[in-house]
Amino acid sequence: MSGKKIKLLIGWLGLCLLPFFAQAQVAIHGKVSVKGEALGGVRIDLRLAADSRMLTYTFSDGQGNYRLQTAQSGKFILQFKSLGSEPLSLAIAPTQADTLIDAQMQPGGVQRLQEVIVHAKQPYLRGRDTLELAVSSFLQGDERNVEDLLRKIPGINVGTDGSIKIGNKEVEKVMVEGDDFFEKGYRLLTQNMSVQSLEKIQVLQRYSNNKQLKGIENSDKVALNLQLKAESKNQWLGSVGLQGSPIGPKYYQASANLMNFGKRNKYYLLASGNNNGYDAVSSINHLIQSGSTNEPGQIGLDVSTPTLIDNTPNLSNFDYRRTNFNNDKLISLNTILNPIAAFKIKWLGFANPTKKSFYRNTVQEYNLEDIQFTTNENYEFARKINNYFTKVELQYEPTPHTTLNYTGTLGSLNSNELGTLIFNNISSLETTKNKGYLTNHNLSYSYKLSERKALVSSVRFIDQQSPVDYSINQYYYEDLFGSNSVNEVQQHIDNNLRYLGATTHYVSRQQNGNFFELGLSSTYQNQELNTLFRLLPDPEAEYKTVVYPPKFANEMTLRLFQTNIISKYTVKHRSWEITPRLQLGLADSRLINFEEQKHKSNLQLSPGLSGKWAIHHKGRLETDLFFQQQNTKLTDLIPNYYTTGVRNFIKGMDNMATLSSSGGTLQYTYGNMSDRFFTNLWIGHQILFDYIGTESDLNPNFNLVQQRLLKDKTLTYAKAELNYFVKSLNGNLKLDVGFNTVDYENVVVGLGRRKIRTNRYDYGLLFRSSWKSCFNMYTGYSLQTNNYRMEGEKNTLTNSQAFLNLFLRFGENLQLSLKNESYRFGSMPQQKKQTYYFSDFSVFYDLKRYKTRFDITAKNIFNTRSFRNAMLTDISRSTTEYRLLPRYISFGIDYNF
């Protein structure tokens, strides 16, 4: 983007923000009292003197303080009303931007209300830390599960992977009637549970996972709670659904949910199967690694074996279900039992046997001065997955102020992949076998010392094994290993982890709101990574000798013992708070490779400072400054090469280093999701004083990539998310604008060190109607531009997406849904840009008396069989063509009971 366009964009954003700051032209504040004592809960109305029109209102806080703001000028009436006090009206004509008016009220008036009955239907009901959403206000008739409903609520963002965010915060969990089954693995619930039994959705702000920390913890976490209709509680209910295509390609989808959410015991059983592209479990990692890393008493949440070979297609900004040739099956049994009030048992278990097939054709072009070549890769692979996972949680409360919690998980994570590959016009067969095992145990103890103090301690043990066997029955590496008579290439990987960690946190909140946290943790981590690459001879060769290239084997162990002290102190004022923090760590690392040992001990210092400021009753400003030091990871230290696929060989830098970085973020929030207008603005900058870069040796049949320690990488980003309910259109308008800039270096053999700048610009505009009629729509357009700037060279790639979803209702029982999408992807040189169109059509007929719904669905009406998108990196430009599921028509029935 040119400088002129950037200035225009900044000016446009400034114009959009002008109304926010203009509202602060006149500020009226003061203190309300009665007989010299502060009076809280007083309603203060600001009205125009000319016609008594309401401008704004507020309530006095516990100290009697209040504050009002308006963009109007002239004469006003300031009204004070409170139970037990005589109403008070003051005529004012403020001439200054900041006007102080104290009010002395007199005892009297109404002492007690007899009865007030209000009949109103509102989509939002707001409490202090809770926002309630009426489900009926957002239903349009085509929702199959909770996730479909959440996508229609302004302010709730559901990603393509099923993750749920409110603003820039991902929700901690999705509960049902106050109890949680899956923690961060809530996708298993939201992507399967029917919406028919739901009455309300609660957005819980400043949420505490630990009961003993509620009201003490300095939390900014968010959670969702699903509330059921009265007739759906304390009884068995569920749904059964079946879809199938009797003509044309045979696709099906079947599901069954059975649940009982009682006051003491809860049960949720589900089973599903399909071959039409839907993942039964979007990601098992969300179930394995649950919890919040910044919560007192948590330890070891982000510890796992690294993934070295991953053939999952990169389908960013595209509906992966259109290219997911699958056969998924899932059965999950989950229960929460309360045999006595003080003891809770939670059990989760599922089995997920799955088959997936992907088809892609990639053309990758390298055009770097003297390095110019093109590779072609036509790949078809089938993946068979068998995941079995169980989790047990025991919670015991011997006293109201004490909680003992044990969580144990056991998982078997296996997959076999068989790929048919045509690489540079040479055919081969590629296999990858993963056989994983995981056990994870955590014991925590929480004790509430007083109403404002608590102590939390935890111990965690992890044992994980992730061996991989990789082979390819073709020899592409004559330029690397010589022209030997090789028939097959194999690599075996042993990837093991053992972890033991303990932590204790003391938290305290003073009466004035100040908060203090002190934590001590110690961890021991032992990681083993053995890789063995071998060349197998041709069976007809004269000498049948297996070759083990010496620089392509690793036998390494990394042992890390680390102790950290963490402290935070929050100083709170009426409208602002500031939190300095400090983490001091001592790390002792020992790296062993083929009996060669390296040792490093270092002190790590990570200070930070965060702040919050309530500029006015709807505007909030948050900032965070940090400096961080951390050790290099296992994959950064692998001394010799290992293969991650047919073309790429990678090795680490064989150097234990401390990585330092610093940065800052600034966020402005106006309003909240229940307001007619609300917005979030972010800006941030980060400097990586030390970072892991790459040195690439590029060849037509292989790439040798060596990681290197480089200096001074900078990142700058900004994003604006504006939501506005347009009364004249009776719909919600959303604007997303953002950019991201990165400056760094890499090294290419033959070209030396290269300075690179990447820029990404994102634009999006969406509109969702809420018309009180039989017709509604949801439409939007997004544009993303990426460019890479090198010395004397610039590459740019632009992708765009548009959609138009139409909903039509005929009476109470019949609904029609038409969903249209278009994608326009950038292209390689000498290739034309292509636009792809998709359209899906559904008809739903409800027999509400029998709780049954029938539907007819047509997928991929235009029968688009493939699409090609483009990717840009600092060394290459590539296009990948994917095969898509064909057009089909299915008939379905859903029954709720």
PDB file of C-alpha atoms in Angstrom, residues 222-421:
ATOM      1  CA  VAL A 222     -14.422 -14.856  29.583  1.00  0.00           C
ATOM      2  CA  ALA A 223     -16.668 -17.938  29.645  1.00  0.00           C
ATOM      3  CA  LEU A 224     -20.067 -18.900  28.236  1.00  0.00           C
ATOM      4  CA  ASN A 225     -22.883 -20.597  30.114  1.00  0.00           C
ATOM      5  CA  LEU A 226     -25.806 -22.208  28.271  1.00  0.00           C
ATOM      6  CA  GLN A 227     -29.098 -22.067  30.152  1.00  0.00           C
ATOM      7  CA  LEU A 228     -31.852 -24.529  29.316  1.00  0.00           C
ATOM      8  CA  LYS A 229     -35.582 -24.005  29.115  1.00  0.00           C
ATOM      9  CA  ALA A 230     -37.440 -24.893  32.313  1.00  0.00           C
ATOM     10  CA  GLU A 231     -39.074 -27.925  30.695  1.00  0.00           C
ATOM     11  CA  SER A 232     -35.666 -29.240  29.574  1.00  0.00           C
ATOM     12  CA  LYS A 233     -34.078 -29.452  33.021  1.00  0.00           C
ATOM     13  CA  ASN A 234     -33.850 -32.541  35.249  1.00  0.00           C
ATOM     14  CA  GLN A 235     -34.991 -34.912  32.533  1.00  0.00           C
ATOM     15  CA  TRP A 236     -33.609 -36.913  29.648  1.00  0.00           C
ATOM     16  CA  LEU A 237     -33.716 -35.093  26.361  1.00  0.00           C
ATOM     17  CA  GLY A 238     -31.827 -35.237  23.122  1.00  0.00           C
ATOM     18  CA  SER A 239     -31.925 -35.270  19.380  1.00  0.00           C
ATOM     19  CA  VAL A 240     -31.417 -37.686  16.511  1.00  0.00           C
ATOM     20  CA  GLY A 241     -30.505 -36.555  13.025  1.00  0.00           C
ATOM     21  CA  LEU A 242     -29.940 -38.334   9.743  1.00  0.00           C
ATOM     22  CA  GLN A 243     -29.057 -36.992   6.315  1.00  0.00           C
ATOM     23  CA  GLY A 244     -28.339 -38.871   3.135  1.00  0.00           C
ATOM     24  CA  SER A 245     -28.072 -38.412  -0.609  1.00  0.00           C
ATOM     25  CA  PRO A 246     -30.083 -41.176  -2.344  1.00  0.00           C
ATOM     26  CA  ILE A 247     -29.081 -40.046  -5.815  1.00  0.00           C
ATOM     27  CA  GLY A 248     -25.694 -39.132  -7.223  1.00  0.00           C
ATOM     28  CA  PRO A 249     -22.629 -39.287  -4.950  1.00  0.00           C
ATOM     29  CA  LYS A 250     -23.425 -41.077  -1.707  1.00  0.00           C
ATOM     30  CA  TYR A 251     -22.898 -38.754   1.260  1.00  0.00           C
ATOM     31  CA  TYR A 252     -24.389 -39.045   4.726  1.00  0.00           C
ATOM     32  CA  GLN A 253     -24.387 -37.428   8.143  1.00  0.00           C
ATOM     33  CA  ALA A 254     -25.854 -39.022  11.274  1.00  0.00           C
ATOM     34  CA  SER A 255     -25.837 -37.787  14.854  1.00  0.00           C
ATOM     35  CA  ALA A 256     -27.409 -38.605  18.202  1.00  0.00           C
ATOM     36  CA  ASN A 257     -27.316 -36.556  21.410  1.00  0.00           C
ATOM     37  CA  LEU A 258     -28.659 -37.740  24.743  1.00  0.00           C
ATOM     38  CA  MET A 259     -28.413 -35.518  27.799  1.00  0.00           C
ATOM     39  CA  ASN A 260     -29.738 -34.981  31.278  1.00  0.00           C
ATOM     40  CA  PHE A 261     -28.751 -31.839  33.148  1.00  0.00           C
ATOM     41  CA  GLY A 262     -29.980 -32.271  36.693  1.00  0.00           C
ATOM     42  CA  LYS A 263     -29.135 -30.150  39.680  1.00  0.00           C
ATOM     43  CA  ARG A 264     -26.669 -32.724  41.066  1.00  0.00           C
ATOM     44  CA  ASN A 265     -25.823 -35.071  38.204  1.00  0.00           C
ATOM     45  CA  LYS A 266     -25.321 -34.307  34.535  1.00  0.00           C
ATOM     46  CA  TYR A 267     -24.936 -36.672  31.577  1.00  0.00           C
ATOM     47  CA  TYR A 268     -24.054 -35.940  27.981  1.00  0.00           C
ATOM     48  CA  LEU A 269     -23.711 -38.726  25.425  1.00  0.00           C
ATOM     49  CA  LEU A 270     -23.155 -38.178  21.750  1.00  0.00           C
ATOM     50  CA  ALA A 271     -22.423 -40.212  18.662  1.00  0.00           C
ATOM     51  CA  SER A 272     -21.916 -39.085  15.101  1.00  0.00           C
ATOM     52  CA  GLY A 273     -20.708 -40.218  11.731  1.00  0.00           C
ATOM     53  CA  ASN A 274     -20.394 -38.561   8.347  1.00  0.00           C
ATOM     54  CA  ASN A 275     -18.505 -38.550   5.073  1.00  0.00           C
ATOM     55  CA  ASN A 276     -19.524 -35.064   3.892  1.00  0.00           C
ATOM     56  CA  GLY A 277     -16.517 -33.110   5.187  1.00  0.00           C
ATOM     57  CA  TYR A 278     -17.390 -32.352   8.828  1.00  0.00           C
ATOM     58  CA  ASP A 279     -14.770 -33.118  11.473  1.00  0.00           C
ATOM     59  CA  ALA A 280     -16.304 -34.937  14.438  1.00  0.00           C
ATOM     60  CA  VAL A 281     -13.444 -33.637  16.625  1.00  0.00           C
ATOM     61  CA  SER A 282     -11.864 -30.492  15.188  1.00  0.00           C
ATOM     62  CA  SER A 283      -8.671 -30.843  17.235  1.00  0.00           C
ATOM     63  CA  ILE A 284      -7.856 -33.239  20.040  1.00  0.00           C
ATOM     64  CA  ASN A 285      -5.185 -30.818  21.300  1.00  0.00           C
ATOM     65  CA  HIS A 286      -7.910 -28.574  22.734  1.00  0.00           C
ATOM     66  CA  LEU A 287      -9.059 -31.431  24.962  1.00  0.00           C
ATOM     67  CA  ILE A 288      -5.548 -32.488  25.993  1.00  0.00           C
ATOM     68  CA  GLN A 289      -4.184 -29.018  26.779  1.00  0.00           C
ATOM     69  CA  SER A 290      -6.982 -27.310  28.649  1.00  0.00           C
ATOM     70  CA  GLY A 291      -6.618 -24.557  31.189  1.00  0.00           C
ATOM     71  CA  SER A 292      -5.334 -20.991  31.290  1.00  0.00           C
ATOM     72  CA  THR A 293      -1.583 -20.364  31.521  1.00  0.00           C
ATOM     73  CA  ASN A 294      -1.925 -17.035  33.364  1.00  0.00           C
ATOM     74  CA  GLU A 295      -4.119 -18.426  36.135  1.00  0.00           C
ATOM     75  CA  PRO A 296      -2.709 -18.793  39.664  1.00  0.00           C
ATOM     76  CA  GLY A 297      -1.787 -22.389  40.462  1.00  0.00           C
ATOM     77  CA  GLN A 298      -1.517 -23.581  36.849  1.00  0.00           C
ATOM     78  CA  ILE A 299       1.639 -25.244  35.537  1.00  0.00           C
ATOM     79  CA  GLY A 300       2.700 -27.356  32.557  1.00  0.00           C
ATOM     80  CA  LEU A 301      -0.245 -26.464  30.311  1.00  0.00           C
ATOM     81  CA  ASP A 302       1.800 -25.850  27.153  1.00  0.00           C
ATOM     82  CA  VAL A 303       4.167 -28.824  27.503  1.00  0.00           C
ATOM     83  CA  SER A 304       4.063 -31.480  24.769  1.00  0.00           C
ATOM     84  CA  THR A 305       6.259 -33.298  22.262  1.00  0.00           C
ATOM     85  CA  PRO A 306       6.960 -31.271  19.082  1.00  0.00           C
ATOM     86  CA  THR A 307       5.334 -32.219  15.766  1.00  0.00           C
ATOM     87  CA  LEU A 308       8.082 -32.907  13.208  1.00  0.00           C
ATOM     88  CA  ILE A 309       6.112 -34.182  10.184  1.00  0.00           C
ATOM     89  CA  ASP A 310       2.701 -32.720   9.372  1.00  0.00           C
ATOM     90  CA  ASN A 311       0.936 -33.239   6.040  1.00  0.00           C
ATOM     91  CA  THR A 312      -2.242 -31.371   6.988  1.00  0.00           C
ATOM     92  CA  PRO A 313      -3.215 -29.087   4.090  1.00  0.00           C
ATOM     93  CA  ASN A 314      -2.970 -25.326   4.597  1.00  0.00           C
ATOM     94  CA  LEU A 315      -6.503 -24.057   3.988  1.00  0.00           C
ATOM     95  CA  SER A 316      -6.514 -20.604   5.566  1.00  0.00           C
ATOM     96  CA  ASN A 317      -9.524 -18.406   4.767  1.00  0.00           C
ATOM     97  CA  PHE A 318     -11.338 -21.271   3.052  1.00  0.00           C
ATOM     98  CA  ASP A 319     -14.006 -23.697   4.238  1.00  0.00           C
ATOM     99  CA  TYR A 320     -11.920 -26.861   4.706  1.00  0.00           C
ATOM    100  CA  ARG A 321     -15.088 -29.007   4.638  1.00  0.00           C
ATOM    101  CA  ARG A 322     -15.359 -28.546   0.878  1.00  0.00           C
ATOM    102  CA  THR A 323     -12.073 -30.383   0.324  1.00  0.00           C
ATOM    103  CA  ASN A 324     -12.219 -32.827   3.243  1.00  0.00           C
ATOM    104  CA  PHE A 325     -12.914 -36.285   1.797  1.00  0.00           C
ATOM    105  CA  ASN A 326     -13.566 -38.077   5.057  1.00  0.00           C
ATOM    106  CA  ASN A 327     -15.328 -40.843   6.924  1.00  0.00           C
ATOM    107  CA  ASP A 328     -15.571 -39.683  10.538  1.00  0.00           C
ATOM    108  CA  LYS A 329     -17.015 -41.603  13.457  1.00  0.00           C
ATOM    109  CA  LEU A 330     -17.269 -40.463  17.058  1.00  0.00           C
ATOM    110  CA  ILE A 331     -18.703 -41.789  20.274  1.00  0.00           C
ATOM    111  CA  SER A 332     -18.340 -39.761  23.451  1.00  0.00           C
ATOM    112  CA  LEU A 333     -19.620 -40.471  26.969  1.00  0.00           C
ATOM    113  CA  ASN A 334     -19.428 -37.695  29.548  1.00  0.00           C
ATOM    114  CA  THR A 335     -20.818 -37.365  33.038  1.00  0.00           C
ATOM    115  CA  ILE A 336     -20.655 -35.144  36.124  1.00  0.00           C
ATOM    116  CA  LEU A 337     -21.714 -36.792  39.398  1.00  0.00           C
ATOM    117  CA  ASN A 338     -22.224 -35.281  42.834  1.00  0.00           C
ATOM    118  CA  PRO A 339     -22.615 -38.270  45.208  1.00  0.00           C
ATOM    119  CA  ILE A 340     -22.419 -35.793  48.092  1.00  0.00           C
ATOM    120  CA  ALA A 341     -22.435 -31.993  48.131  1.00  0.00           C
ATOM    121  CA  ALA A 342     -18.695 -31.811  48.834  1.00  0.00           C
ATOM    122  CA  PHE A 343     -17.552 -34.341  46.217  1.00  0.00           C
ATOM    123  CA  LYS A 344     -17.789 -34.084  42.423  1.00  0.00           C
ATOM    124  CA  ILE A 345     -16.736 -36.649  39.827  1.00  0.00           C
ATOM    125  CA  LYS A 346     -16.282 -35.646  36.205  1.00  0.00           C
ATOM    126  CA  TRP A 347     -15.533 -38.239  33.543  1.00  0.00           C
ATOM    127  CA  LEU A 348     -14.972 -37.717  29.823  1.00  0.00           C
ATOM    128  CA  GLY A 349     -14.210 -40.360  27.238  1.00  0.00           C
ATOM    129  CA  PHE A 350     -14.362 -40.646  23.475  1.00  0.00           C
ATOM    130  CA  ALA A 351     -13.275 -42.771  20.551  1.00  0.00           C
ATOM    131  CA  ASN A 352     -12.728 -41.171  17.156  1.00  0.00           C
ATOM    132  CA  PRO A 353     -11.804 -43.533  14.299  1.00  0.00           C
ATOM    133  CA  THR A 354     -11.479 -41.437  11.152  1.00  0.00           C
ATOM    134  CA  LYS A 355     -10.421 -41.736   7.537  1.00  0.00           C
ATOM    135  CA  LYS A 356      -9.440 -38.688   5.496  1.00  0.00           C
ATOM    136  CA  SER A 357      -8.296 -38.172   1.921  1.00  0.00           C
ATOM    137  CA  PHE A 358      -6.786 -35.048   0.412  1.00  0.00           C
ATOM    138  CA  TYR A 359      -5.861 -34.239  -3.167  1.00  0.00           C
ATOM    139  CA  ARG A 360      -3.630 -31.343  -4.063  1.00  0.00           C
ATOM    140  CA  ASN A 361      -1.337 -30.234  -6.861  1.00  0.00           C
ATOM    141  CA  THR A 362       1.350 -27.651  -5.993  1.00  0.00           C
ATOM    142  CA  VAL A 363       3.545 -25.629  -8.326  1.00  0.00           C
ATOM    143  CA  GLN A 364       6.327 -23.799  -6.474  1.00  0.00           C
ATOM    144  CA  GLU A 365       8.506 -21.221  -8.181  1.00  0.00           C
ATOM    145  CA  TYR A 366      11.905 -20.032  -6.923  1.00  0.00           C
ATOM    146  CA  ASN A 367      13.172 -16.884  -8.611  1.00  0.00           C
ATOM    147  CA  LEU A 368      16.071 -15.471  -6.583  1.00  0.00           C
ATOM    148  CA  GLU A 369      18.769 -13.961  -8.781  1.00  0.00           C
ATOM    149  CA  ASP A 370      20.862 -16.974  -9.885  1.00  0.00           C
ATOM    150  CA  ILE A 371      18.564 -19.487  -8.155  1.00  0.00           C
ATOM    151  CA  GLN A 372      15.708 -20.131 -10.544  1.00  0.00           C
ATOM    152  CA  PHE A 373      13.720 -23.345 -10.828  1.00  0.00           C
ATOM    153  CA  THR A 374      10.183 -24.670 -10.509  1.00  0.00           C
ATOM    154  CA  THR A 375       8.932 -27.781  -8.726  1.00  0.00           C
ATOM    155  CA  ASN A 376       5.711 -29.709  -9.341  1.00  0.00           C
ATOM    156  CA  GLU A 377       4.112 -31.857  -6.676  1.00  0.00           C
ATOM    157  CA  ASN A 378       0.934 -33.848  -7.312  1.00  0.00           C
ATOM    158  CA  TYR A 379      -0.119 -35.418  -4.049  1.00  0.00           C
ATOM    159  CA  GLU A 380      -2.960 -37.736  -3.064  1.00  0.00           C
ATOM    160  CA  PHE A 381      -2.891 -39.167   0.412  1.00  0.00           C
ATOM    161  CA  ALA A 382      -5.196 -41.079   2.715  1.00  0.00           C
ATOM    162  CA  ARG A 383      -4.947 -40.755   6.482  1.00  0.00           C
ATOM    163  CA  LYS A 384      -6.376 -43.239   8.958  1.00  0.00           C
ATOM    164  CA  ILE A 385      -6.701 -41.886  12.486  1.00  0.00           C
ATOM    165  CA  ASN A 386      -7.552 -43.729  15.688  1.00  0.00           C
ATOM    166  CA  ASN A 387      -7.840 -41.456  18.714  1.00  0.00           C
ATOM    167  CA  TYR A 388      -8.928 -42.776  22.100  1.00  0.00           C
ATOM    168  CA  PHE A 389      -8.990 -40.416  25.020  1.00  0.00           C
ATOM    169  CA  THR A 390     -10.294 -40.418  28.582  1.00  0.00           C
ATOM    170  CA  LYS A 391     -10.158 -37.864  31.356  1.00  0.00           C
ATOM    171  CA  VAL A 392     -11.147 -38.100  35.017  1.00  0.00           C
ATOM    172  CA  GLU A 393     -11.521 -35.158  37.394  1.00  0.00           C
ATOM    173  CA  LEU A 394     -12.180 -35.515  41.110  1.00  0.00           C
ATOM    174  CA  GLN A 395     -13.061 -32.457  43.168  1.00  0.00           C
ATOM    175  CA  TYR A 396     -13.412 -32.594  46.944  1.00  0.00           C
ATOM    176  CA  GLU A 397     -14.330 -29.705  49.244  1.00  0.00           C
ATOM    177  CA  PRO A 398     -13.850 -30.806  52.865  1.00  0.00           C
ATOM    178  CA  THR A 399     -14.680 -27.253  53.971  1.00  0.00           C
ATOM    179  CA  PRO A 400     -16.248 -24.262  52.180  1.00  0.00           C
ATOM    180  CA  HIS A 401     -12.795 -22.673  51.988  1.00  0.00           C
ATOM    181  CA  THR A 402     -10.806 -25.719  50.824  1.00  0.00           C
ATOM    182  CA  THR A 403     -10.760 -27.493  47.451  1.00  0.00           C
ATOM    183  CA  LEU A 404      -8.706 -30.546  46.474  1.00  0.00           C
ATOM    184  CA  ASN A 405      -8.729 -31.312  42.753  1.00  0.00           C
ATOM    185  CA  TYR A 406      -7.219 -34.192  40.770  1.00  0.00           C
ATOM    186  CA  THR A 407      -7.253 -34.430  36.983  1.00  0.00           C
ATOM    187  CA  GLY A 408      -5.887 -37.407  35.050  1.00  0.00           C
ATOM    188  CA  THR A 409      -5.878 -38.044  31.309  1.00  0.00           C
ATOM    189  CA  LEU A 410      -4.906 -41.033  29.192  1.00  0.00           C
ATOM    190  CA  GLY A 411      -4.786 -40.948  25.416  1.00  0.00           C
ATOM    191  CA  SER A 412      -3.802 -43.139  22.500  1.00  0.00           C
ATOM    192  CA  LEU A 413      -3.231 -41.009  19.394  1.00  0.00           C
ATOM    193  CA  ASN A 414      -2.425 -43.030  16.273  1.00  0.00           C
ATOM    194  CA  SER A 415      -2.423 -42.238  12.570  1.00  0.00           C
ATOM    195  CA  ASN A 416      -1.256 -43.929   9.366  1.00  0.00           C
ATOM    196  CA  GLU A 417      -0.822 -42.000   6.122  1.00  0.00           C
ATOM    197  CA  LEU A 418      -0.346 -43.387   2.654  1.00  0.00           C
ATOM    198  CA  GLY A 419       0.407 -40.899  -0.101  1.00  0.00           C
ATOM    199  CA  THR A 420       0.773 -41.210  -3.857  1.00  0.00           C
ATOM    200  CA  LEU A 421       3.217 -38.551  -4.957  1.00  0.00           C
TER     201      LEU A 421
END
